[in-house]
CSV table of C-alpha atoms in Angstrom, one decimal:
chain,number,residue,atom,x,y,z
J,19,MET,CA,0.0,0.0,0.0
J,20,ILE,CA,1.5,3.4,-1.0
J,21,PRO,CA,1.7,5.9,1.8
J,22,LEU,CA,-1.1,8.5,1.6
J,23,ARG,CA,1.4,11.4,1.6
J,24,ALA,CA,3.2,9.9,-1.4
J,25,LEU,CA,-0.1,9.4,-3.2
J,26,ILE,CA,-1.3,12.9,-2.6
J,27,SER,CA,2.0,14.3,-3.5
J,28,ALA,CA,2.0,12.4,-6.8
J,29,ALA,CA,-1.5,13.5,-7.6
J,30,GLY,CA,-0.6,17.1,-6.7
J,31,THR,CA,2.4,17.0,-9.1
J,32,ALA,CA,0.1,15.9,-11.9
J,33,LEU,CA,-2.4,18.6,-11.1
J,34,VAL,CA,0.0,21.5,-10.8
J,35,ALA,CA,1.2,20.8,-14.4
J,36,THR,CA,-2.1,22.0,-15.7
J,37,LEU,CA,-4.0,23.7,-12.8
J,38,LEU,CA,-3.0,26.8,-11.0
J,39,TRP,CA,-5.8,28.7,-9.4
J,40,ALA,CA,-6.2,32.4,-9.1
J,41,ALA,CA,-8.4,34.3,-6.7
J,42,PRO,CA,-11.4,35.9,-8.5
J,43,ALA,CA,-11.5,39.6,-9.1
J,44,GLY,CA,-14.9,40.9,-8.3
J,45,ALA,CA,-14.6,44.6,-8.8
J,46,GLN,CA,-17.8,46.2,-10.2
J,47,VAL,CA,-16.3,49.6,-11.1
J,48,GLY,CA,-13.6,50.6,-13.4
J,49,ALA,CA,-10.0,50.0,-12.2
J,50,PRO,CA,-6.5,49.6,-13.7
J,51,GLY,CA,-6.3,46.2,-15.2
J,52,PRO,CA,-3.2,44.0,-14.7
J,53,ALA,CA,-1.9,43.0,-18.1
J,54,ALA,CA,-0.9,39.6,-16.7
J,55,LEU,CA,-4.5,38.7,-16.4
J,56,ALA,CA,-5.7,40.1,-19.7
J,57,PRO,CA,-6.3,38.1,-22.9
J,58,ASP,CA,-3.7,37.6,-25.5
J,59,GLY,CA,-2.7,40.9,-27.3
J,60,ALA,CA,-4.5,43.2,-24.9
J,61,ALA,CA,-1.3,44.5,-23.5
J,62,ARG,CA,-0.5,46.0,-26.9
J,63,LEU,CA,-3.2,48.6,-26.3
J,64,GLY,CA,-1.1,50.2,-23.6
J,65,PRO,CA,-2.0,50.6,-19.9
J,66,LEU,CA,-5.2,48.7,-19.4
J,67,CYS,CA,-8.5,49.5,-17.6
J,68,ARG,CA,-11.1,47.0,-16.7
J,69,ALA,CA,-14.7,46.9,-15.4
J,70,ASP,CA,-16.8,43.9,-14.6
J,71,THR,CA,-20.4,42.8,-14.8
J,72,PRO,CA,-21.4,39.5,-13.0
J,73,ASN,CA,-20.4,37.4,-16.1
J,74,PHE,CA,-18.2,39.6,-18.3
J,75,ARG,CA,-15.0,41.6,-17.8
J,76,PHE,CA,-14.2,44.5,-20.2
J,77,TRP,CA,-10.7,45.7,-21.0
J,78,TRP,CA,-9.7,48.9,-22.7
J,79,THR,CA,-7.1,51.7,-22.7
J,80,GLU,CA,-7.4,55.4,-22.0
J,81,ARG,CA,-3.9,56.3,-23.2
J,82,SER,CA,-3.1,57.6,-26.7
J,83,GLY,CA,0.0,56.2,-28.3
J,84,ARG,CA,0.4,53.2,-30.6
J,85,SER,CA,-3.3,52.7,-30.1
J,86,VAL,CA,-6.1,55.2,-29.7
J,87,ALA,CA,-7.8,55.9,-26.3
J,88,ILE,CA,-11.4,54.7,-26.2
J,89,GLU,CA,-14.0,57.3,-27.0
J,90,GLY,CA,-15.1,59.3,-24.0
J,91,SER,CA,-12.2,58.4,-21.8
J,92,ASP,CA,-10.9,60.9,-19.3
J,93,GLY,CA,-7.7,59.0,-18.2
J,94,ASN,CA,-9.3,57.8,-15.0
J,95,CYS,CA,-10.1,54.1,-15.2
J,96,ARG,CA,-12.6,54.3,-12.4
J,97,THR,CA,-14.8,56.5,-14.7
J,98,VAL,CA,-16.2,54.0,-17.2
J,99,PRO,CA,-16.5,55.6,-20.6
J,100,PRO,CA,-20.0,55.8,-22.0
J,101,VAL,CA,-19.3,53.4,-24.9
J,102,VAL,CA,-18.0,50.8,-22.4
J,103,ALA,CA,-20.9,51.3,-20.1
J,104,ASP,CA,-23.3,50.8,-23.0
J,105,LEU,CA,-21.7,47.5,-23.9
J,106,MET,CA,-21.7,46.4,-20.2
J,107,SER,CA,-25.4,47.1,-20.1
J,108,ALA,CA,-25.9,44.9,-23.2
J,109,ALA,CA,-23.8,41.9,-22.1
J,110,GLU,CA,-25.9,40.5,-19.3
J,111,PRO,CA,-29.2,40.7,-21.3
J,112,VAL,CA,-27.4,38.9,-24.2
J,113,ARG,CA,-26.4,36.1,-21.8
J,114,ARG,CA,-30.0,35.9,-20.4
J,115,ARG,CA,-31.4,35.8,-23.9
J,116,ALA,CA,-29.2,32.8,-24.8
J,117,VAL,CA,-30.4,31.0,-21.7
J,118,SER,CA,-34.1,31.8,-22.4
J,119,ALA,CA,-33.6,30.6,-26.0
J,120,GLY,CA,-32.5,27.2,-24.6
J,121,PHE,CA,-28.7,27.4,-24.8
J,122,ALA,CA,-26.1,26.8,-22.2
J,123,PRO,CA,-25.1,29.9,-20.1
J,124,ILE,CA,-22.2,31.9,-21.6
J,125,VAL,CA,-19.1,31.5,-19.5
J,126,GLY,CA,-15.5,32.4,-20.0
J,127,ASP,CA,-14.1,29.2,-18.5
J,128,GLY,CA,-15.1,25.6,-18.2
J,129,PRO,CA,-15.3,24.0,-14.8
J,130,PRO,CA,-12.0,22.6,-13.5
J,131,ALA,CA,-10.8,19.3,-14.9
J,132,THR,CA,-11.9,16.3,-12.9
J,133,LEU,CA,-9.1,14.6,-11.1
J,134,ARG,CA,-8.8,11.3,-13.0
J,135,ASP,CA,-6.6,9.4,-10.5
J,136,VAL,CA,-9.4,7.1,-9.5
J,137,ALA,CA,-7.0,4.7,-7.8
J,138,PHE,CA,-5.7,7.5,-5.5
J,139,THR,CA,-9.2,8.6,-4.6
J,140,ARG,CA,-10.3,5.0,-3.8
J,141,GLN,CA,-7.2,4.6,-1.6
J,142,LEU,CA,-8.1,7.8,0.2
J,143,LEU,CA,-11.6,6.7,0.8
J,144,ARG,CA,-10.4,3.5,2.5
J,145,VAL,CA,-8.9,5.3,5.5
J,146,PRO,CA,-10.8,6.9,8.4
J,147,ALA,CA,-12.3,10.3,8.0
J,148,SER,CA,-9.8,11.8,10.4
J,149,VAL,CA,-6.9,10.6,8.3
J,150,ARG,CA,-8.6,12.0,5.2
J,151,VAL,CA,-8.9,15.4,6.9
J,152,GLN,CA,-5.2,15.4,7.9
J,153,ALA,CA,-4.1,14.3,4.4
J,154,LEU,CA,-6.0,17.0,2.7
J,155,ARG,CA,-4.8,19.7,5.1
J,156,GLN,CA,-1.2,18.8,4.4
J,157,GLN,CA,-1.6,19.8,0.8
J,158,ARG,CA,-0.8,23.2,-0.6
J,159,THR,CA,-3.9,25.4,-0.7
J,160,ASP,CA,-4.2,25.8,-4.4
J,161,LEU,CA,-3.8,22.1,-5.0
J,162,ARG,CA,-6.3,21.1,-2.4
J,163,ARG,CA,-8.9,23.5,-3.8
J,164,ALA,CA,-8.2,22.1,-7.3
J,165,TYR,CA,-8.6,18.6,-6.1
J,166,LEU,CA,-11.9,19.3,-4.2
J,167,ALA,CA,-13.3,21.3,-7.1
J,168,GLY,CA,-12.6,18.3,-9.4
J,169,LEU,CA,-15.0,16.2,-7.4
J,170,ASN,CA,-18.7,16.3,-8.4
J,171,VAL,CA,-21.4,16.8,-5.7
J,172,ARG,CA,-21.8,13.1,-5.0
J,173,GLN,CA,-18.1,12.4,-4.9
J,174,PHE,CA,-17.5,15.4,-2.5
J,175,ALA,CA,-20.3,14.1,-0.2
J,176,VAL,CA,-18.6,10.6,-0.1
J,177,MET,CA,-15.1,12.2,0.4
J,178,THR,CA,-16.4,14.2,3.5
J,179,ARG,CA,-18.5,11.5,5.0
J,180,GLY,CA,-17.7,11.0,8.6
J,181,MET,CA,-15.9,14.3,8.9
J,182,SER,CA,-16.9,16.8,11.5
J,183,GLY,CA,-19.3,19.5,10.5
J,184,ALA,CA,-16.5,22.1,10.8
J,185,ALA,CA,-14.3,20.2,8.5
J,186,ARG,CA,-17.0,19.7,6.0
J,187,ARG,CA,-17.8,23.4,6.0
J,188,VAL,CA,-14.1,24.3,5.6
J,189,PHE,CA,-13.6,21.9,2.7
J,190,GLY,CA,-16.9,23.1,1.2
J,191,ARG,CA,-15.6,26.6,1.1
J,192,GLU,CA,-12.4,25.4,-0.4
J,193,ARG,CA,-14.3,23.6,-3.1
J,194,THR,CA,-16.3,26.7,-3.9
J,195,LEU,CA,-13.2,28.8,-4.2
J,196,GLY,CA,-11.6,26.2,-6.5
J,197,LEU,CA,-14.7,26.2,-8.7
J,198,ARG,CA,-14.4,30.0,-9.1
J,199,GLY,CA,-10.8,29.8,-10.1
J,200,ARG,CA,-9.3,28.7,-13.3
J,201,PRO,CA,-6.1,27.1,-14.7
J,202,ARG,CA,-3.1,29.1,-15.6
J,203,ASP,CA,-3.7,28.8,-19.3
J,204,PHE,CA,-7.0,30.5,-19.0
J,205,VAL,CA,-7.3,34.3,-19.3
J,206,GLY,CA,-8.3,36.6,-16.4
J,207,GLY,CA,-9.1,35.5,-12.9
J,208,ASP,CA,-12.5,33.8,-12.8
J,209,ARG,CA,-15.2,32.4,-15.1
J,210,ARG,CA,-16.2,35.8,-16.6
J,211,VAL,CA,-16.0,36.2,-20.3
J,212,ASP,CA,-13.2,38.6,-21.1
J,213,VAL,CA,-14.0,41.3,-23.7
J,214,VAL,CA,-11.1,43.4,-25.2
J,215,LEU,CA,-12.2,46.7,-26.7
J,216,ASP,CA,-9.7,47.6,-29.4
J,217,VAL,CA,-10.0,51.0,-31.1
J,218,ALA,CA,-7.2,50.8,-33.7
J,219,GLY,CA,-6.6,47.1,-34.2
J,220,ALA,CA,-3.5,47.2,-32.0
J,221,THR,CA,-4.2,43.7,-30.6
J,222,GLY,CA,-3.8,42.2,-34.0
J,223,TYR,CA,-7.1,40.3,-33.6
J,224,VAL,CA,-9.6,42.8,-35.1
J,225,ARG,CA,-9.5,45.3,-37.9
J,226,THR,CA,-11.8,47.0,-40.4
J,227,GLY,CA,-13.8,44.2,-42.1
J,228,GLN,CA,-13.2,41.9,-39.1
J,229,THR,CA,-14.8,43.9,-36.3
J,230,GLY,CA,-15.2,41.0,-33.8
J,231,LEU,CA,-13.5,37.8,-32.9
J,232,ALA,CA,-14.2,35.0,-30.4
J,233,VAL,CA,-11.4,32.7,-29.3
J,234,CYS,CA,-12.5,29.2,-28.5
J,235,ARG,CA,-10.3,26.8,-26.6
J,236,THR,CA,-11.2,23.2,-26.0
J,237,ARG,CA,-9.4,20.2,-24.6
J,238,GLY,CA,-9.2,16.7,-26.2
J,239,ASP,CA,-9.5,13.7,-24.0
J,240,GLY,CA,-9.7,10.2,-25.6
J,241,GLY,CA,-11.6,11.3,-28.7
J,242,ARG,CA,-13.9,13.6,-26.7
J,243,ARG,CA,-13.5,17.3,-26.4
J,244,SER,CA,-14.5,19.6,-23.5
J,245,PHE,CA,-14.8,23.4,-23.2
J,246,VAL,CA,-11.8,25.1,-21.7
J,247,ALA,CA,-12.2,28.9,-22.3
J,248,SER,CA,-13.4,31.6,-24.6
J,249,TRP,CA,-12.9,35.3,-24.8
J,250,LEU,CA,-13.7,38.2,-27.2
J,251,TYR,CA,-12.2,41.1,-29.1
J,252,LEU,CA,-14.3,44.0,-30.4
J,253,LEU,CA,-13.2,46.8,-32.7
J,254,MET,CA,-14.6,50.1,-31.4
J,255,GLN,CA,-14.9,52.3,-34.5
J,256,PRO,CA,-16.2,55.8,-33.8
J,257,GLY,CA,-19.8,56.2,-34.8
J,258,ASP,CA,-20.4,52.4,-35.1
J,259,THR,CA,-24.0,51.9,-33.9
J,260,SER,CA,-23.9,48.1,-34.4
J,261,VAL,CA,-21.2,47.2,-31.8
J,262,ARG,CA,-23.8,45.8,-29.4
J,263,ALA,CA,-25.0,43.5,-32.2
J,264,THR,CA,-21.3,42.5,-32.8
J,265,LEU,CA,-21.0,41.7,-29.1
J,266,ALA,CA,-24.1,39.4,-29.4
J,267,HIS,CA,-22.7,37.7,-32.5
J,268,GLU,CA,-19.4,37.0,-30.8
J,269,ALA,CA,-21.1,35.9,-27.6
J,270,PHE,CA,-23.0,33.3,-29.5
J,271,HIS,CA,-19.7,31.9,-30.7
J,272,VAL,CA,-19.0,31.5,-26.9
J,273,VAL,CA,-22.3,29.6,-26.7
J,274,GLN,CA,-21.1,27.3,-29.5
J,275,CYS,CA,-17.8,26.8,-27.8
J,276,VAL,CA,-19.4,26.0,-24.5
J,277,MET,CA,-21.6,23.5,-26.3
J,278,ASN,CA,-18.5,21.9,-27.8
J,279,THR,CA,-19.7,22.5,-31.3
J,280,ARG,CA,-16.8,21.6,-33.6
J,281,GLY,CA,-14.7,24.4,-34.9
J,282,ASP,CA,-14.9,22.8,-38.3
J,283,ALA,CA,-18.7,22.6,-38.2
J,284,PRO,CA,-20.2,24.1,-41.4
J,285,GLN,CA,-19.9,27.9,-41.4
J,286,LEU,CA,-23.4,28.1,-42.8
J,287,LEU,CA,-24.5,27.0,-39.4
J,288,ARG,CA,-21.8,28.6,-37.2
J,289,GLU,CA,-21.7,32.1,-38.7
J,290,GLY,CA,-25.3,32.1,-39.9
J,291,SER,CA,-26.6,31.2,-36.4
J,292,ALA,CA,-24.4,33.8,-34.8
J,293,GLU,CA,-25.9,36.5,-36.9
J,294,TRP,CA,-29.3,35.0,-36.2
J,295,PHE,CA,-28.7,35.4,-32.5
J,296,SER,CA,-27.4,38.9,-33.0
J,297,VAL,CA,-30.8,39.8,-34.6
J,298,LEU,CA,-32.6,38.0,-31.8
J,299,SER,CA,-30.7,39.8,-29.0
J,300,GLU,CA,-30.0,43.3,-30.5
J,301,PRO,CA,-32.6,44.1,-33.1
J,302,ALA,CA,-32.2,47.9,-32.7
J,303,SER,CA,-28.4,47.7,-33.0
J,304,PHE,CA,-28.2,45.2,-35.8
J,305,PRO,CA,-28.9,47.4,-38.9
J,306,GLY,CA,-26.1,49.8,-38.1
J,307,ALA,CA,-25.7,53.4,-39.3
J,308,VAL,CA,-26.3,54.9,-42.8
J,309,GLY,CA,-23.6,57.3,-43.9
J,310,LEU,CA,-24.3,60.9,-45.0
J,311,ASP,CA,-23.5,59.7,-48.5
J,312,GLY,CA,-26.1,56.9,-48.2
J,313,ALA,CA,-23.5,54.2,-47.6
J,314,ILE,CA,-24.8,51.2,-45.6
J,315,THR,CA,-23.0,49.1,-43.1
J,316,ALA,CA,-23.5,46.2,-40.6
J,317,GLY,CA,-27.0,44.6,-40.8
J,318,ASN,CA,-28.2,46.9,-43.6
J,319,ALA,CA,-25.2,45.8,-45.7
J,320,ARG,CA,-25.9,42.2,-44.7
J,321,ALA,CA,-29.5,42.5,-45.9
J,322,ALA,CA,-28.3,43.9,-49.3
J,323,SER,CA,-25.7,41.1,-49.5
J,324,PHE,CA,-28.4,38.5,-48.9
J,325,CYS,CA,-30.7,39.8,-51.5
J,326,ASN,CA,-28.2,40.5,-54.2
J,327,GLU,CA,-26.9,36.9,-54.3
J,328,PHE,CA,-27.2,34.3,-51.6
J,329,ASP,CA,-25.4,31.0,-52.2
J,330,PRO,CA,-25.4,28.8,-49.1
J,331,ARG,CA,-22.4,26.8,-50.4
J,332,ASN,CA,-20.2,29.8,-51.0
J,333,LEU,CA,-17.6,29.8,-48.2
J,334,ALA,CA,-15.4,32.5,-49.8
J,335,GLY,CA,-17.9,35.3,-49.5
J,336,LEU,CA,-20.3,36.7,-46.9
J,337,ASP,CA,-23.1,34.3,-47.8
J,338,VAL,CA,-22.6,32.2,-44.6
J,339,TYR,CA,-23.2,35.4,-42.6
J,340,SER,CA,-26.1,36.4,-44.8
J,341,ALA,CA,-27.8,33.0,-44.0
J,342,TRP,CA,-29.1,34.6,-40.8
J,343,ALA,CA,-32.3,35.5,-42.7
J,344,VAL,CA,-33.0,31.9,-43.5
J,345,TRP,CA,-32.2,30.8,-40.0
J,346,GLU,CA,-34.6,33.4,-38.6
J,347,ALA,CA,-37.3,32.2,-41.0
J,348,LEU,CA,-36.6,28.6,-39.9
J,349,ASP,CA,-36.3,29.3,-36.2
J,350,PRO,CA,-38.0,32.6,-35.1
J,351,ALA,CA,-37.3,31.7,-31.5
J,352,THR,CA,-40.2,33.8,-30.1
J,353,ARG,CA,-39.7,31.9,-26.9
J,354,ARG,CA,-37.2,29.0,-27.1
J,355,ALA,CA,-35.2,28.1,-30.1
J,356,SER,CA,-35.6,24.5,-31.3
J,357,LEU,CA,-33.8,23.9,-34.7
J,358,VAL,CA,-30.6,25.9,-34.1
J,359,PRO,CA,-29.6,24.2,-30.7
J,360,ARG,CA,-30.5,20.8,-32.1
J,361,LEU,CA,-28.2,21.3,-35.1
J,362,LEU,CA,-25.4,22.7,-32.9
J,363,ARG,CA,-25.6,19.5,-30.8
J,364,VAL,CA,-25.4,17.4,-33.9
J,365,TYR,CA,-22.2,19.1,-34.9
J,366,ARG,CA,-20.5,18.4,-31.6
J,367,ARG,CA,-19.2,15.3,-33.4
J,368,ALA,CA,-20.3,15.5,-37.0
J,369,THR,CA,-18.5,17.4,-39.7
J,370,GLY,CA,-19.7,18.4,-43.2
J,371,ASP,CA,-20.6,21.3,-45.4
J,372,GLY,CA,-23.5,23.5,-46.3
J,373,ASP,CA,-25.1,20.6,-48.3
J,374,GLY,CA,-25.2,18.5,-45.1
J,375,VAL,CA,-26.8,21.3,-43.1
J,376,ILE,CA,-29.5,21.8,-45.7
J,377,ARG,CA,-30.2,18.0,-45.8
J,378,ARG,CA,-30.5,17.9,-42.0
J,379,VAL,CA,-33.0,20.9,-42.1
J,380,GLY,CA,-34.8,19.3,-45.0
J,381,GLU,CA,-34.7,20.6,-48.6
J,382,ALA,CA,-38.3,21.5,-48.8
J,383,ARG,CA,-38.2,23.3,-45.4
J,384,TRP,CA,-35.1,25.2,-46.4
J,385,SER,CA,-36.6,26.3,-49.7
J,386,GLN,CA,-39.8,27.6,-48.0
J,387,ALA,CA,-37.7,29.5,-45.4
J,388,LEU,CA,-35.6,31.0,-48.2
J,389,LEU,CA,-38.7,32.3,-49.9
J,390,THR,CA,-40.0,33.7,-46.6
J,391,ALA,CA,-36.7,35.5,-46.0
J,392,ALA,CA,-36.7,36.9,-49.6
J,393,ARG,CA,-40.3,38.3,-49.3
J,394,THR,CA,-39.5,40.1,-46.0
J,395,VAL,CA,-35.8,41.2,-46.3
J,396,CYS,CA,-35.9,42.0,-50.1
J,397,GLY,CA,-39.5,42.9,-50.4
J,398,THR,CA,-40.4,44.8,-47.2
J,399,LEU,CA,-36.9,45.5,-45.8
J,400,THR,CA,-37.8,43.7,-42.5
J,401,SER,CA,-36.4,40.6,-41.0
J,402,PRO,CA,-38.6,37.4,-41.2
J,403,SER,CA,-39.7,37.8,-37.6
J,404,GLY,CA,-40.4,41.5,-38.0
J,405,ARG,CA,-37.8,42.3,-35.3
J,406,VAL,CA,-35.7,44.5,-37.5
J,407,THR,CA,-36.5,47.2,-40.0
J,408,PHE,CA,-33.8,48.0,-42.4
J,409,ALA,CA,-33.0,51.4,-43.8
J,410,PRO,CA,-34.8,52.5,-47.0
J,411,GLN,CA,-31.4,53.1,-48.6
J,412,VAL,CA,-30.9,49.3,-48.8
J,413,ARG,CA,-33.3,49.1,-51.7
J,414,GLY,CA,-31.0,51.2,-53.8
J,415,PHE,CA,-28.2,48.6,-53.5
J,416,LEU,CA,-30.4,45.6,-54.6
J,417,GLY,CA,-29.5,44.2,-58.0
J,418,SER,CA,-26.2,46.2,-58.1
J,419,ARG,CA,-24.0,43.1,-58.2
J,420,ASN,CA,-25.5,41.5,-61.3
J,421,GLN,CA,-26.1,42.4,-65.0
J,422,PRO,CA,-29.3,44.4,-65.1
J,423,ALA,CA,-32.2,43.5,-67.4
J,424,GLU,CA,-32.9,46.5,-69.7
J,425,VAL,CA,-35.4,47.2,-72.5
J,426,GLY,CA,-34.4,45.1,-75.4
J,427,ARG,CA,-31.5,43.5,-73.4
J,428,PRO,CA,-32.7,40.5,-71.2
J,429,ALA,CA,-30.5,39.2,-68.4
J,430,THR,CA,-30.0,35.5,-68.0
J,431,ILE,CA,-28.8,34.3,-64.6
J,432,THR,CA,-28.3,31.1,-62.7
J,433,LEU,CA,-29.9,30.7,-59.3
J,434,PRO,CA,-27.7,28.7,-56.9
J,435,PRO,CA,-29.3,25.7,-55.2
J,436,GLY,CA,-31.0,26.8,-52.0
J,437,GLY,CA,-30.2,30.4,-52.8
J,438,LEU,CA,-31.4,33.5,-54.7
J,439,VAL,CA,-30.3,36.3,-56.9
J,440,THR,CA,-31.6,39.9,-57.4
J,441,VAL,CA,-31.6,41.5,-60.9
J,442,GLY,CA,-32.3,45.2,-61.5
J,443,ALA,CA,-35.1,45.6,-64.0
J,444,VAL,CA,-34.4,49.0,-65.7
J,445,TRP,CA,-36.4,51.1,-68.1
J,446,GLY,CA,-34.8,54.4,-67.2
J,447,ARG,CA,-36.1,57.9,-66.5
J,448,ARG,CA,-37.6,58.5,-70.0
J,449,ALA,CA,-41.3,58.8,-70.2
J,450,VAL,CA,-43.1,55.6,-70.7
J,451,GLY,CA,-46.8,54.7,-70.7
J,452,ALA,CA,-46.4,51.3,-69.1
J,453,ALA,CA,-43.6,48.9,-68.0
J,454,SER,CA,-43.7,45.3,-67.1
J,455,VAL,CA,-41.2,42.7,-66.0
J,456,SER,CA,-41.3,39.0,-67.1
J,457,VAL,CA,-39.3,36.0,-65.8
J,458,GLY,CA,-39.1,32.7,-67.6
J,459,SER,CA,-37.2,29.4,-67.0
J,460,PRO,CA,-37.2,26.2,-69.0
J,461,ALA,CA,-37.0,24.2,-65.8
J,462,VAL,CA,-39.7,25.8,-63.7
J,463,ALA,CA,-43.4,26.1,-64.5
J,464,PRO,CA,-44.5,29.8,-64.8
J,465,ASP,CA,-47.1,29.5,-62.0
J,466,VAL,CA,-44.4,28.0,-59.6
J,467,LEU,CA,-41.9,30.6,-60.7
J,468,ALA,CA,-44.3,33.5,-60.1
J,469,GLN,CA,-44.5,32.3,-56.4
J,470,GLN,CA,-40.7,32.6,-56.2
J,471,ILE,CA,-40.4,36.2,-57.4
J,472,VAL,CA,-40.2,39.2,-55.1
J,473,VAL,CA,-40.7,42.6,-56.7
J,474,SER,CA,-41.3,45.9,-54.9
J,475,THR,CA,-41.4,49.5,-55.9
J,476,ALA,CA,-40.4,52.3,-53.4
J,477,LEU,CA,-44.1,52.4,-52.5
J,478,THR,CA,-45.3,48.9,-52.3
J,479,PRO,CA,-44.6,45.2,-52.9
J,480,LEU,CA,-46.0,43.8,-56.2
J,481,THR,CA,-47.7,40.4,-56.8
J,482,PRO,CA,-46.4,38.6,-60.0
J,483,GLY,CA,-48.8,36.6,-62.1
J,484,VAL,CA,-48.6,34.5,-65.3
J,485,ARG,CA,-48.8,35.9,-68.8
J,486,ASP,CA,-47.8,34.4,-72.1
J,487,GLY,CA,-46.2,31.4,-70.5
J,488,GLN,CA,-44.0,33.4,-68.1
J,489,ALA,CA,-44.2,34.9,-64.7
J,490,ALA,CA,-44.9,38.7,-65.1
J,491,VAL,CA,-45.6,41.8,-63.1
J,492,ASP,CA,-46.8,45.2,-64.2
J,493,ILE,CA,-45.3,48.4,-62.7
J,494,PRO,CA,-48.0,50.7,-61.3
J,495,ALA,CA,-48.4,54.0,-63.1
J,496,GLU,CA,-47.4,56.0,-59.9
J,497,SER,CA,-44.0,54.1,-59.8
J,498,LEU,CA,-43.0,54.5,-63.5
J,499,ASN,CA,-40.9,57.5,-62.8
J,500,GLU,CA,-38.6,55.3,-60.6
J,501,GLY,CA,-37.1,53.8,-63.7
J,502,TYR,CA,-36.1,50.6,-61.9
J,503,VAL,CA,-37.3,47.8,-59.7
J,504,PRO,CA,-35.2,45.0,-58.0
J,505,VAL,CA,-36.4,41.6,-59.0
J,506,THR,CA,-35.4,38.9,-56.5
J,507,ILE,CA,-35.8,35.2,-57.5
J,508,ALA,CA,-35.6,32.4,-55.0
J,509,ASN,CA,-34.6,29.0,-56.3
J,510,PRO,CA,-37.4,26.6,-55.7
J,511,SER,CA,-34.8,23.8,-55.5
J,512,ALA,CA,-32.3,23.4,-52.7
J,513,SER,CA,-30.3,20.8,-54.6
J,514,SER,CA,-30.1,22.0,-58.2
J,515,PRO,CA,-29.2,25.3,-60.0
J,516,VAL,CA,-31.9,26.9,-62.1
J,517,GLN,CA,-31.5,29.3,-65.0
J,518,VAL,CA,-33.9,32.1,-65.5
J,519,THR,CA,-34.2,35.0,-67.9
J,520,VAL,CA,-35.5,38.5,-66.9
J,521,GLN,CA,-36.7,41.0,-69.4
J,522,VAL,CA,-38.3,44.4,-69.4
J,523,THR,CA,-40.9,45.7,-71.8
J,524,THR,CA,-42.4,49.2,-72.1
J,525,LEU,CA,-45.1,50.9,-74.0
J,526,PRO,CA,-44.8,54.5,-75.2
J,527,PRO,CA,-46.9,57.1,-73.4
J,528,ALA,CA,-50.3,57.8,-74.6
J,529,PRO,CA,-50.5,60.6,-77.2
J,530,PRO,CA,-51.9,63.8,-76.0
J,531,PRO,CA,-55.6,64.3,-76.7
J,532,ALA,CA,-56.3,66.0,-80.0
């Protein structure tokens, strides 16, 4: 029989290689932030400030230099800048929204690793309770806390059976402290999610065009993986009104990480569902600002991107992000989500691509959701659930990515499987007496195709019908002076491409009365 002291010492040596526990930092006001506890790259910002909510810790700098001080800072870390306070006010509701939608709570760290030296624990349980107390007390405090925190509730009850009430209370407090701590390779000092606010991209993790990033760390164990840690970076661009939505998007990547969804799970699901959650949590922030020159950003740009051309199998573009509209049509999550969490659980172990995701959803179900998204986002400039209203300027961008259909010059396009395309139907500003748009396809019956077309003027959505063997829609007289309508066509097939031809015809204005 190996002496208890040797057994505990051996277990402690194994533990200390991976577990070193830090006392939690619980400050609820701004304070200087020690760089040693900050996430990777945060120290590049300069002297750090930090402020905590119950489940998040925010890091920023108030010094100019290589980086830019955060907007509204006064050089005093205790005075939390308004932009930081706004994000702090958003963080906890985002976490609660994830829980209410049926997801795991967002946390920065996983629980401590369970001590796997089963033989040692069994040996310890064979000796009297008084010897167990003495053996545990001889251990270094951080190792003892780590060991106790690695026991689940039942194991801890068995370990402390027969001990005095005072000893049980002491070890119970030690176990609680161990659960609050985290290993040395984790960031920060407790299970809060660390959020680094970077103004100029000095961290190297965010930049223009990549305004948010979530880091996910997992641990492999015999073919299984478990959540270790996750933290966030946000780019704080002056005038950005969508940063709360970016926080929600990146926080959902933490949800995926906590759920152990594979990092190589299809991006159609990973990025599309993160945008879906952003709409769900921050509908007011999601659209973003419109520039003085009419330029659109954030969710407004995402809506235009979806309508112009959405191909769920295109991993090189923004299509996987634009998929949020289909996910919202599939899973409006008015109370609890159902489809999205189920699929994320599937991809804990499964791998695959966009085709696999669509097959799991069901091709008919996907196609119907695509049409719903097209009718709302491209037709009425709202999200499928009605949570978000996009800027009217979005309509001016629809059809800009593809060859337009003009009078006497039809446009032939290919609809990607499970996707859609928008074509601009143009008759110009010249006076016309009437204008109409027709859409035909050798592969789709005209009455079916008419149901797949979304056309709207600046005043109202239009309803296509069938004329001369094609889907067709007439432009109302009051909209003829617009000279243009976007025509969005959703592919009725989720598995095959479909070719369509769009053409515009006009009639001259009626002659003046004699």
